[in-house]
Short mmCIF file of C-alpha atoms (C1' of nucleotides) in Angstrom, two decimals:
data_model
loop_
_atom_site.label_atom_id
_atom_site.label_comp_id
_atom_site.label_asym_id
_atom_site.label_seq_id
_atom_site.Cartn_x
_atom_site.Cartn_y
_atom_site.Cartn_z
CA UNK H 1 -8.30 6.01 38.07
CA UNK H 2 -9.62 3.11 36.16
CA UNK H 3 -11.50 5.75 34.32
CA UNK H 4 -7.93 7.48 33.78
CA UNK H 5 -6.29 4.18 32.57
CA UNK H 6 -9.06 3.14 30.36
CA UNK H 7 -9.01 6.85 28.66
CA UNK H 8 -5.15 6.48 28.33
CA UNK H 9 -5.61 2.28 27.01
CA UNK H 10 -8.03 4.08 24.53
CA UNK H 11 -5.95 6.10 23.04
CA UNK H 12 -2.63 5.10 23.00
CA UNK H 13 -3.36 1.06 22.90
CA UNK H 14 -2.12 -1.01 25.47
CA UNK H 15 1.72 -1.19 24.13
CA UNK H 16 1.54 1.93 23.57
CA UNK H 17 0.56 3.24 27.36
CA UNK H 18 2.37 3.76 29.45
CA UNK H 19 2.08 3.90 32.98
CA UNK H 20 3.76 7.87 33.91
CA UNK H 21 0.45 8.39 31.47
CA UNK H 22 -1.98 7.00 32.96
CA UNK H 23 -0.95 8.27 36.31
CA UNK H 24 -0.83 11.94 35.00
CA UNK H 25 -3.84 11.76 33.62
CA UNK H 26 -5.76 10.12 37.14
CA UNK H 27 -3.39 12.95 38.85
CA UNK H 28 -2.31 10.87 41.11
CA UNK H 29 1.71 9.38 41.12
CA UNK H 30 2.72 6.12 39.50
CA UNK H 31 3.52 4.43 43.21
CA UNK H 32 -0.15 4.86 43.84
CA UNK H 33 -1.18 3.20 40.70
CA UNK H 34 1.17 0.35 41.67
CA UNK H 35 -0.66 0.53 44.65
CA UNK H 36 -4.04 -0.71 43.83
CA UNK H 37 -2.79 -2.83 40.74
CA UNK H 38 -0.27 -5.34 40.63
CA UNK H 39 0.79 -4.16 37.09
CA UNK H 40 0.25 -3.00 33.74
CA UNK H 41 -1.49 -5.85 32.61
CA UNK H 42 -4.00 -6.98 35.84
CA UNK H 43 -5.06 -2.84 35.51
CA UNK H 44 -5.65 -3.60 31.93
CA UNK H 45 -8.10 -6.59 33.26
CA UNK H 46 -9.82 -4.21 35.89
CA UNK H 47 -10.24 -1.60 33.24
CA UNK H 48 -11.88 -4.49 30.87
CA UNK H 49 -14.44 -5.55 33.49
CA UNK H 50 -14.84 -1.88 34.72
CA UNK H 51 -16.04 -0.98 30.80
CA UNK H 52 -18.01 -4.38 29.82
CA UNK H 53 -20.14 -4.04 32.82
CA UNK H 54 -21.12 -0.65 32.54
CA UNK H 55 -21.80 -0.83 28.71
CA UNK H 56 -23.79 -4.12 29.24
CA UNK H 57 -25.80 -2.22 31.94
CA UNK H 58 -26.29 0.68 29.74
CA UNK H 59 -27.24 -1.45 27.09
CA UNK H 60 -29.83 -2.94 28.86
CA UNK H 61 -30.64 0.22 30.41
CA UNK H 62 -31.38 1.63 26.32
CA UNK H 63 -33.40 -1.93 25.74
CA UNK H 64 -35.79 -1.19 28.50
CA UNK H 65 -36.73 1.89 26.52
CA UNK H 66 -37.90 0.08 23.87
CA UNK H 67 -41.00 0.29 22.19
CA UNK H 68 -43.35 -1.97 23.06
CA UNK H 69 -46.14 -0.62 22.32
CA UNK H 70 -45.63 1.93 20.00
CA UNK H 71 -47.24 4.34 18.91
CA UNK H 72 -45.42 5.32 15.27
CA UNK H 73 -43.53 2.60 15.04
CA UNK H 74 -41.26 4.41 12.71
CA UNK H 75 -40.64 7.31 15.06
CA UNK H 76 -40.32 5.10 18.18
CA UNK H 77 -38.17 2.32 16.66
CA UNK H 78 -36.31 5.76 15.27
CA UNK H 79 -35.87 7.47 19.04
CA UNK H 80 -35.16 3.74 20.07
CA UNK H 81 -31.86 3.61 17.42
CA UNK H 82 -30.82 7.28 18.42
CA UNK H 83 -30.82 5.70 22.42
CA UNK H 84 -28.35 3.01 21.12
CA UNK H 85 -26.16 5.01 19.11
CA UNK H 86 -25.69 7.79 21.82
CA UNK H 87 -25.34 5.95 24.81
CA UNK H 88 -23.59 2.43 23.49
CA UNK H 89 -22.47 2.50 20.47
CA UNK H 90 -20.71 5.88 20.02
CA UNK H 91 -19.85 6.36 23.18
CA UNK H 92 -16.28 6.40 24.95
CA UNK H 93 -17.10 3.03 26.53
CA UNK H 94 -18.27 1.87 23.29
CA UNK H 95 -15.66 3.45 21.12
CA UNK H 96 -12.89 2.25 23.61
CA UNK H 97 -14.63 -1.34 23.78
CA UNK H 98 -14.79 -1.59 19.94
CA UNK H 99 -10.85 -0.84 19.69
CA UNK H 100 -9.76 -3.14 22.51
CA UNK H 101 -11.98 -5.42 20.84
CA UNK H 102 -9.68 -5.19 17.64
CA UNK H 103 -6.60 -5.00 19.27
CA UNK H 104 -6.58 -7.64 22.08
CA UNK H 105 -9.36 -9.33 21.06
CA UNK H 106 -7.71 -12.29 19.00
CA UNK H 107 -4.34 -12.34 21.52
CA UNK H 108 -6.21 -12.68 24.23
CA UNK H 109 -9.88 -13.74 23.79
CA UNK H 110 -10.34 -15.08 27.51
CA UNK H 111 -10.41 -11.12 28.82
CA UNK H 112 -13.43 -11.37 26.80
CA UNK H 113 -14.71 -14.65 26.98
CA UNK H 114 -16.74 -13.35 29.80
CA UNK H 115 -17.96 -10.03 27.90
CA UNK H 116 -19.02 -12.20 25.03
CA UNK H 117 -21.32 -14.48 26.63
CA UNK H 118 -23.14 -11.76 28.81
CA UNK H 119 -22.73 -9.17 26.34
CA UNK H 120 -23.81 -9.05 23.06
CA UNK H 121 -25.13 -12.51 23.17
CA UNK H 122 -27.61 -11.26 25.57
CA UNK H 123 -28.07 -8.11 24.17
CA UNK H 124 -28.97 -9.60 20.81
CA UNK H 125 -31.36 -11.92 22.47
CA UNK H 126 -33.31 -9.73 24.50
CA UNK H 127 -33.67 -7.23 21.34
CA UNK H 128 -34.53 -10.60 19.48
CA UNK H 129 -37.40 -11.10 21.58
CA UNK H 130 -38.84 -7.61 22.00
CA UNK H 131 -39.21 -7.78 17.97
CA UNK H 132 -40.74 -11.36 18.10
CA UNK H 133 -43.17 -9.56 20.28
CA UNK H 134 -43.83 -7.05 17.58
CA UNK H 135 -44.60 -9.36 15.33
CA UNK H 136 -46.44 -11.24 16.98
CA UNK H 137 -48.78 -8.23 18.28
CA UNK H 138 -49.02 -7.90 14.15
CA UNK H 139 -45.95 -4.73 13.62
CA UNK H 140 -43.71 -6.61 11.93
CA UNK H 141 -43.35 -10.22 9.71
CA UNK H 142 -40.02 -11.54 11.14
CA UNK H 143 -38.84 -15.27 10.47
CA UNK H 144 -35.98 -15.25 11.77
CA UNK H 145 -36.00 -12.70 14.93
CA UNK H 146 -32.29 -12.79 15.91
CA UNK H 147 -30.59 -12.74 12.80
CA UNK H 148 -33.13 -9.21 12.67
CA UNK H 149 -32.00 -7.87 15.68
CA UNK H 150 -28.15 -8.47 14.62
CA UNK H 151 -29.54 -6.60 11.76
CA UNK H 152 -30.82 -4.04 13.21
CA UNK H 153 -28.04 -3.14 15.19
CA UNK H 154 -25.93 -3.60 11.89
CA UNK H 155 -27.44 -1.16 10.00
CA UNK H 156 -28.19 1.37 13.06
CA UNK H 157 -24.40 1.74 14.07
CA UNK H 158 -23.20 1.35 10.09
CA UNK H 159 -23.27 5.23 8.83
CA UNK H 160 -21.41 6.06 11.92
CA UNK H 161 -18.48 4.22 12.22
CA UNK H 162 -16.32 5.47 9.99
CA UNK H 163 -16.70 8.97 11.18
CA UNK H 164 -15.86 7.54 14.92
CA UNK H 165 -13.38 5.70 13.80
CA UNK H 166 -11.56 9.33 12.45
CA UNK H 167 -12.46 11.02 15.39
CA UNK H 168 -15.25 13.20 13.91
CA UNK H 169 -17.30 14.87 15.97
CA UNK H 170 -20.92 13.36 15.65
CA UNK H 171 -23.34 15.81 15.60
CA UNK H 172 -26.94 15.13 17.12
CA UNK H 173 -28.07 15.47 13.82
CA UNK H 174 -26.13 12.56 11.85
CA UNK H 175 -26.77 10.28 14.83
CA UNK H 176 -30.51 11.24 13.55
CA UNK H 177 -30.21 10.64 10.20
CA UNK H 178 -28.19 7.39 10.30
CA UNK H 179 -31.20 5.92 13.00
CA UNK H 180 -33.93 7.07 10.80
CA UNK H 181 -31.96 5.44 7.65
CA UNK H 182 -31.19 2.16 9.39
CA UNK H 183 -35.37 2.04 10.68
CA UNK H 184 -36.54 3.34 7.20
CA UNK H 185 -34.89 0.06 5.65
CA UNK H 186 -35.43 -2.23 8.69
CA UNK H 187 -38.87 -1.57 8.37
CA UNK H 188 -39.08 -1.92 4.60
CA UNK H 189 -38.05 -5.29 5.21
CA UNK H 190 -39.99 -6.21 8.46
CA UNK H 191 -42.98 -4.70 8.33
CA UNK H 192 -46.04 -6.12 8.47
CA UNK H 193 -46.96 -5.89 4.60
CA UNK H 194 -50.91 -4.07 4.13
CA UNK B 1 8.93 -7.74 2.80
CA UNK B 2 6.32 -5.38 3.29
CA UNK B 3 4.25 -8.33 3.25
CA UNK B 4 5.92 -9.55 6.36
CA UNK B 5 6.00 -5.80 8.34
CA UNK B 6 2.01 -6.43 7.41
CA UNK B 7 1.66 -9.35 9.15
CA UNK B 8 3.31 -8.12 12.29
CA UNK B 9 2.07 -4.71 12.41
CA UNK B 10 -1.42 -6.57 11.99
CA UNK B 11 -0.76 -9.03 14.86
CA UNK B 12 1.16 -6.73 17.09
CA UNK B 13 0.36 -3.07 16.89
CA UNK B 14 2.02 -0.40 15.57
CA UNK B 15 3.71 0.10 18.77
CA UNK B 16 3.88 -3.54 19.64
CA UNK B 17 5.87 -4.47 16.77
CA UNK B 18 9.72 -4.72 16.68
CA UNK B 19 12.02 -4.13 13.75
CA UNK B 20 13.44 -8.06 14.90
CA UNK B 21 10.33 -9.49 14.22
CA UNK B 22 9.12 -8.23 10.70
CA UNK B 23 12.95 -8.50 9.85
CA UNK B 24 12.15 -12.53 10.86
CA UNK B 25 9.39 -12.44 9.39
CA UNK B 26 10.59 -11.40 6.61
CA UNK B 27 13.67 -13.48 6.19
CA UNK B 28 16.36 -10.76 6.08
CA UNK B 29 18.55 -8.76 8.54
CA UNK B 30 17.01 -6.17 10.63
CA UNK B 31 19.91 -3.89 8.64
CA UNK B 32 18.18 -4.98 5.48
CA UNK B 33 14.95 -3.45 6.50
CA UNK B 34 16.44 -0.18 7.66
CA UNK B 35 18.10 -0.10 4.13
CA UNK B 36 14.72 0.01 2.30
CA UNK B 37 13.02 2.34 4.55
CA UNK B 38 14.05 4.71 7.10
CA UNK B 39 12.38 3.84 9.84
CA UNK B 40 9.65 2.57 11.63
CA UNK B 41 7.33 4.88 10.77
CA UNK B 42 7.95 5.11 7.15
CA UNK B 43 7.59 1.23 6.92
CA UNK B 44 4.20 1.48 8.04
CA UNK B 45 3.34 4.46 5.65
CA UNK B 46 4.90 2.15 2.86
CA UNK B 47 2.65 -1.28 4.20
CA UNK B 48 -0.45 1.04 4.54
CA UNK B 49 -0.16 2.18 0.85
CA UNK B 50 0.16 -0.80 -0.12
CA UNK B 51 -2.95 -2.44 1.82
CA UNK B 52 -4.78 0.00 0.85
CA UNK B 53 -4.11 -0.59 -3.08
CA UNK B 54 -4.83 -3.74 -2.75
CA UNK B 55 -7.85 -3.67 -1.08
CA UNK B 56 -9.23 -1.23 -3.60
CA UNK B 57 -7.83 -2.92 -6.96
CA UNK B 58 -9.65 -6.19 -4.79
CA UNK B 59 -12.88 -4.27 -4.12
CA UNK B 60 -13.21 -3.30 -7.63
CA UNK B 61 -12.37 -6.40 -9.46
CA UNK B 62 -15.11 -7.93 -7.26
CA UNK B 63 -17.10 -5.19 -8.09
CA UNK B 64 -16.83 -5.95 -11.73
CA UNK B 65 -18.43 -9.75 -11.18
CA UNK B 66 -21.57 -7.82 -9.54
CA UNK B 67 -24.86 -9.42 -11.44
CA UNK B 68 -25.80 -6.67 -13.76
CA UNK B 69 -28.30 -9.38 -15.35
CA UNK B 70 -29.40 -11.47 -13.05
CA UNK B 71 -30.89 -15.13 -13.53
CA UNK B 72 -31.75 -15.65 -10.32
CA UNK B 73 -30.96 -12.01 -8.40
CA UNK B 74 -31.57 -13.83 -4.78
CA UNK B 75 -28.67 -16.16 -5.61
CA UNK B 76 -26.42 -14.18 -7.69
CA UNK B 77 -26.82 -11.37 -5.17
CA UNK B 78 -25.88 -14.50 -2.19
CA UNK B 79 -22.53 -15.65 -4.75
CA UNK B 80 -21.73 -11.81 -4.91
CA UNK B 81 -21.57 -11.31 -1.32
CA UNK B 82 -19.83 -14.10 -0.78
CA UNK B 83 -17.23 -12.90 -3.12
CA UNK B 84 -17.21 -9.39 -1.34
CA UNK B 85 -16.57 -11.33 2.45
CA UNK B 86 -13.96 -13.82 0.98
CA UNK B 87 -12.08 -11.13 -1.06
CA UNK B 88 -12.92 -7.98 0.94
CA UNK B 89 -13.89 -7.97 4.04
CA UNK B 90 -12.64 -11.16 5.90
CA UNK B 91 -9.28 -11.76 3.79
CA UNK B 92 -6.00 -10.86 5.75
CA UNK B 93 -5.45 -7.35 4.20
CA UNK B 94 -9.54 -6.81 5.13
CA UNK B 95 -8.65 -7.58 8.55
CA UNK B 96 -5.38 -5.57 8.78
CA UNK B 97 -6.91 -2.56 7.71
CA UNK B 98 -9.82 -2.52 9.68
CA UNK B 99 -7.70 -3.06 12.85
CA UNK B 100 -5.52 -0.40 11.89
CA UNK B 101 -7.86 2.17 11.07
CA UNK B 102 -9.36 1.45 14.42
CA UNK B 103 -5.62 1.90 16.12
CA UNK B 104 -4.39 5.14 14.48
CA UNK B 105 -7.11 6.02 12.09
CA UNK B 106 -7.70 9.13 14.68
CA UNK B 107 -4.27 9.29 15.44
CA UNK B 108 -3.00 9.59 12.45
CA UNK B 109 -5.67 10.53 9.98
CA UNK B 110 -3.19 11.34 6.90
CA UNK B 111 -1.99 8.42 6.68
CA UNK B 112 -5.13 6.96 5.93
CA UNK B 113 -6.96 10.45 3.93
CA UNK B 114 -6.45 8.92 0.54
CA UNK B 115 -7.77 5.59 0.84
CA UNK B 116 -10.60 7.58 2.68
CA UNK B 117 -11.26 9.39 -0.75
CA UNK B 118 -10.53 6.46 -3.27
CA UNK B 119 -11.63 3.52 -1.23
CA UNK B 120 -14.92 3.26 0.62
CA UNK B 121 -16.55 6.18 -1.07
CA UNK B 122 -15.32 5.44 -4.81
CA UNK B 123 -16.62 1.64 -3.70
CA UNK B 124 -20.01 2.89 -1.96
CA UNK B 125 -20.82 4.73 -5.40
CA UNK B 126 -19.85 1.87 -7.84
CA UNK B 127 -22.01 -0.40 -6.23
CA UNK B 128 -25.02 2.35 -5.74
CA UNK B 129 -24.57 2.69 -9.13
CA UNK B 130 -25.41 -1.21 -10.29
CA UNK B 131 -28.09 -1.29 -7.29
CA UNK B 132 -29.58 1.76 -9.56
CA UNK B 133 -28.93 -0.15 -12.15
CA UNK B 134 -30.97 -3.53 -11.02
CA UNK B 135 -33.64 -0.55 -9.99
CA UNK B 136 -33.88 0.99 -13.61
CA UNK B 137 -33.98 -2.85 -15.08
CA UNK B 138 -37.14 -3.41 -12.74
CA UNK B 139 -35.42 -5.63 -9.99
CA UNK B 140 -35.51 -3.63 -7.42
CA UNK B 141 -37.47 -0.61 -5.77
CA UNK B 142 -34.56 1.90 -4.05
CA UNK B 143 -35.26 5.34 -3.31
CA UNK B 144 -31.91 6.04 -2.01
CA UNK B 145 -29.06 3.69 -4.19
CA UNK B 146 -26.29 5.28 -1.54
CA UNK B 147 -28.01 4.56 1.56
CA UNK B 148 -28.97 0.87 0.16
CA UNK B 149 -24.91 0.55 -1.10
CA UNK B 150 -24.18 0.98 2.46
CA UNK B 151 -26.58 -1.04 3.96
CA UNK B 152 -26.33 -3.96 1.98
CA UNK B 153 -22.36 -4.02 2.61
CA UNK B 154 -23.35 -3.60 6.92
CA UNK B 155 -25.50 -6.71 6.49
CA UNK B 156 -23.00 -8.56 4.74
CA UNK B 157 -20.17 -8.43 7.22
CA UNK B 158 -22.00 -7.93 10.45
CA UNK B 159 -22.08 -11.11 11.16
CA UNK B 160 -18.62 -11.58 10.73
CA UNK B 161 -16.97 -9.39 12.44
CA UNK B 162 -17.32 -10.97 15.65
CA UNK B 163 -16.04 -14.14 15.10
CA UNK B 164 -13.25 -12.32 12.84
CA UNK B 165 -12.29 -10.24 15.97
CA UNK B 166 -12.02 -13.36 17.94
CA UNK B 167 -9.71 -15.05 15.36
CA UNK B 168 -12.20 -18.07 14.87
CA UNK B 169 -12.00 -19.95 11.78
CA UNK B 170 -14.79 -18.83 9.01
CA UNK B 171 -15.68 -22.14 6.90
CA UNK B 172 -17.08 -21.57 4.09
CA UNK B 173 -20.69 -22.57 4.91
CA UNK B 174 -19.85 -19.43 7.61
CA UNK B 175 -19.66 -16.97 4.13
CA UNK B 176 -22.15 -18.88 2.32
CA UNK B 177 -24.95 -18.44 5.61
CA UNK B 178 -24.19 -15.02 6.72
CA UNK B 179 -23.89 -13.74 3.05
CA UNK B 180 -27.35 -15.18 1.96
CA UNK B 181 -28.92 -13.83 5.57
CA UNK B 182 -28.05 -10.63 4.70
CA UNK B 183 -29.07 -10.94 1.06
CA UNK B 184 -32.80 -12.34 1.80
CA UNK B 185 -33.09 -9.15 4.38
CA UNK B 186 -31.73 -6.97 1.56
CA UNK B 187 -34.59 -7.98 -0.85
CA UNK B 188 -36.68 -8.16 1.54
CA UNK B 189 -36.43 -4.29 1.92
CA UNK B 190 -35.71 -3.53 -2.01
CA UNK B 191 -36.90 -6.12 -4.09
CA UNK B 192 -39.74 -5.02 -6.19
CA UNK B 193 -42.78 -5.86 -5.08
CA UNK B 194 -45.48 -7.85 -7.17
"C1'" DA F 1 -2.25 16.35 69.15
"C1'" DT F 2 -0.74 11.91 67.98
"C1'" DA F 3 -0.61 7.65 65.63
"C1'" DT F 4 -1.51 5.21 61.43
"C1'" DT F 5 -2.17 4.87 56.88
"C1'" DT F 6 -1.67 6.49 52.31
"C1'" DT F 7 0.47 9.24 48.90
"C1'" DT F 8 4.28 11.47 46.79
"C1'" DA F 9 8.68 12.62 44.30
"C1'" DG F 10 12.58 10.87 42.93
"C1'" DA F 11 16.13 7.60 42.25
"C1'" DC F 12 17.21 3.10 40.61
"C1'" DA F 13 18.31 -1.45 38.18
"C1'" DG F 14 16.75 -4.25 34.64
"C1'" DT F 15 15.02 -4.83 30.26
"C1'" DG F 16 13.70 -4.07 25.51
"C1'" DT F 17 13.79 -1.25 21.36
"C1'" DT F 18 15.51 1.87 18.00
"C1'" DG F 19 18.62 3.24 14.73
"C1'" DT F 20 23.77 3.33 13.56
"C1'" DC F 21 28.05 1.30 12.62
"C1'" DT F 22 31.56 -2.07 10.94
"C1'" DA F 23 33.73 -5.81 8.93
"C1'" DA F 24 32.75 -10.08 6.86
"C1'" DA F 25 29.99 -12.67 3.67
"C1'" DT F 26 27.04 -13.24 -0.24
"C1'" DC F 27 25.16 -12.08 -4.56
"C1'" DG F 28 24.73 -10.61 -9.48
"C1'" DT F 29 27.20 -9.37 -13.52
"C1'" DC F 30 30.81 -9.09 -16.72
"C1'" DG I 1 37.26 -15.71 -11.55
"C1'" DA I 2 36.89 -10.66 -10.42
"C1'" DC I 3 34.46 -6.62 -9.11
"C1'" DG I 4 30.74 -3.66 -7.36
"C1'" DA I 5 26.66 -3.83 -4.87
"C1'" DT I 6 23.97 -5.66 -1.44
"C1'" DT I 7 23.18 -8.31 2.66
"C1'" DT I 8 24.44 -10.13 7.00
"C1'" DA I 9 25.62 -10.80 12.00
"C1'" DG I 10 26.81 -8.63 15.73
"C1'" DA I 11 28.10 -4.89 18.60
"C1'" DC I 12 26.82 -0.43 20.15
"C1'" DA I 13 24.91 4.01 22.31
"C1'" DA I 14 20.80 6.32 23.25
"C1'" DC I 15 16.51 6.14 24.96
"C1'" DA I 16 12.02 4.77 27.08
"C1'" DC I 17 9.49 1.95 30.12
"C1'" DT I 18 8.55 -1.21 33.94
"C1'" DG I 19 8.40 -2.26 38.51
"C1'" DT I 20 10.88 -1.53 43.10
"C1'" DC I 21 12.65 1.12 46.72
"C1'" DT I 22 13.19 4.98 50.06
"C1'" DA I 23 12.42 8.81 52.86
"C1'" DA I 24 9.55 12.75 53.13
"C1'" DA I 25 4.96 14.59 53.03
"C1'" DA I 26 0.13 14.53 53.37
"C1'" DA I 27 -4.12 12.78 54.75
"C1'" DT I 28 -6.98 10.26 57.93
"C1'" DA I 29 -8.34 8.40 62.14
"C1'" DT I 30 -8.15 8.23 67.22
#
DNA sequence: ATATTTTTAGACAGTGTTGTCTAAATCGTC
DNA sequence: GACGATTTAGACAACACTGTCTAAAAATAT
């Protein structure tokens, strides 16, 4: 149902849902929806939470994968960028995040007050310090290690949002390309010079 | 007029905006509004053409201060990008249009099919072009003049977007910062090396 | 099988919005 | 100042949505 609702928030905004919607599309009737949620806008709350916790635990689910002690850098820092893009980035979650974001986002920032602290904050520190690592085991020549992850992430997700953002459908290879693209110049920059 | 439905649709939605409040806005009588355009719909066609013009007669005449002969190409490159976030990218109509493409770009992908054509790509190639350019003159080293178009206009904004989202106030030591960041990782990648 | 809880369909009032209409007021122009 | 065009305020019907209510139905537990 919150899965229904966040679907329906997605794609029709939240002035734009409405509540016969949302219902229809959990298949259950709009009484029970009234049921477990006070109303429109506390459902729109439990859908928030409900989507920044599980893209926060799928992005730290991706960052566990990284490479730590790679083998081709390029390659694994590569498969490491497809991981992101699939499963955070240009995902539903994601894609629904990144709208709500945009919409809401500026009317009302505390629904994501808490999502901004414990999301990308953390997110960008925890990357920051798995490439301070890298350099430090003598990959990569990185000064500044968090404005590199935000960087990162930057260019990996860059080729792809405009396509998302028109609904086109992203084939495994593009998500491919983009990665290797974003890594191919992340690396120019970062890596450790011979 | 349509400067005022721009400001509300921006703030409120498509569907969260009334005809009461962009006729406020505006100054006139909601009857006034309905006398220029037909209705709600084709007010927001009219506001997105003109965004969209704007943006792109913007993006070029910042394109046409780009620093075909640099002095110094680290801080020409910095003053350029600063240009492209204060005129571009973080200026009211840069904001409107992102947030709109995010609401109804894949709802309504028509309306937004010619700036798709004329604006990103024609920019993405103008500026590839003087990135060749700098390359041919011996500034740079790019193998791919697209891809590094792209990239350097990710890194230039990324750092903005979040606080932009949020509605926080950008000084100007904000632009000046996050431009030159994403400058110094830009040569980093595809300045020529000695 | 019975009791209890939950869900359902539908009706309902209240509210807000759209787009139209009208008669008065305002404006620009001669 | 007079005349044609435009704008205005306000009323208006039509519609859509929210959130509540009820009585029946279904599901669940005992």
């Amino acid at each position: 149902m919150i899965e229904a609702a966040a679907t329906v928030f997605c794609r029709e905004g939240f002035a734009g849902a409405n509540i016969d919607l949302i219902a229809a599309e959990a298949g259950v009737s709009r009484q029970t929806v009234y049921n477990h949620h006070r109303d429109k806008e506390s459902l729109l709350v439990a859908v928030v939470r409900e989507i920044t916790e599980r893209c926060n635990a799928r992005a730290f689910s991706v960052l566990a994968t990284f490479p730590d002690h790679p083998h081709d850098l390029q390659a694994d820092l590569t498969a490491f960028a497809v991981r992101l893009n699939r499963n955070c980035l240009c995902d539903r979650d994601g894609r629904f995040l990144r709208r709500l974001l945009q919409n809401e986002g500026e009317r009302y920032p505390e629904l994501f007050s808490d999502w901004r602290e414990n999301g990308p904050a953390r997110v960008w520190d925890a990357l920051a310090a798995r490439f301070a690592r890298l350099a430090h085991a003598g990959w990569l020549e990185i000064d500044d290690p968090d404005a590199a992850a935000r960087q990162f992430l930057a260019l990996t997700s860059s080729d792809l949002q405009l396509p998302l953002i028109f609904g086109d459908r992203l084939s495994e290879d593009d998500l491919e390309q983009a990665s290797a693209r974003a890594v191919r110049m992340f690396l120019r920059a970062y890596a450790r010079r011979n």
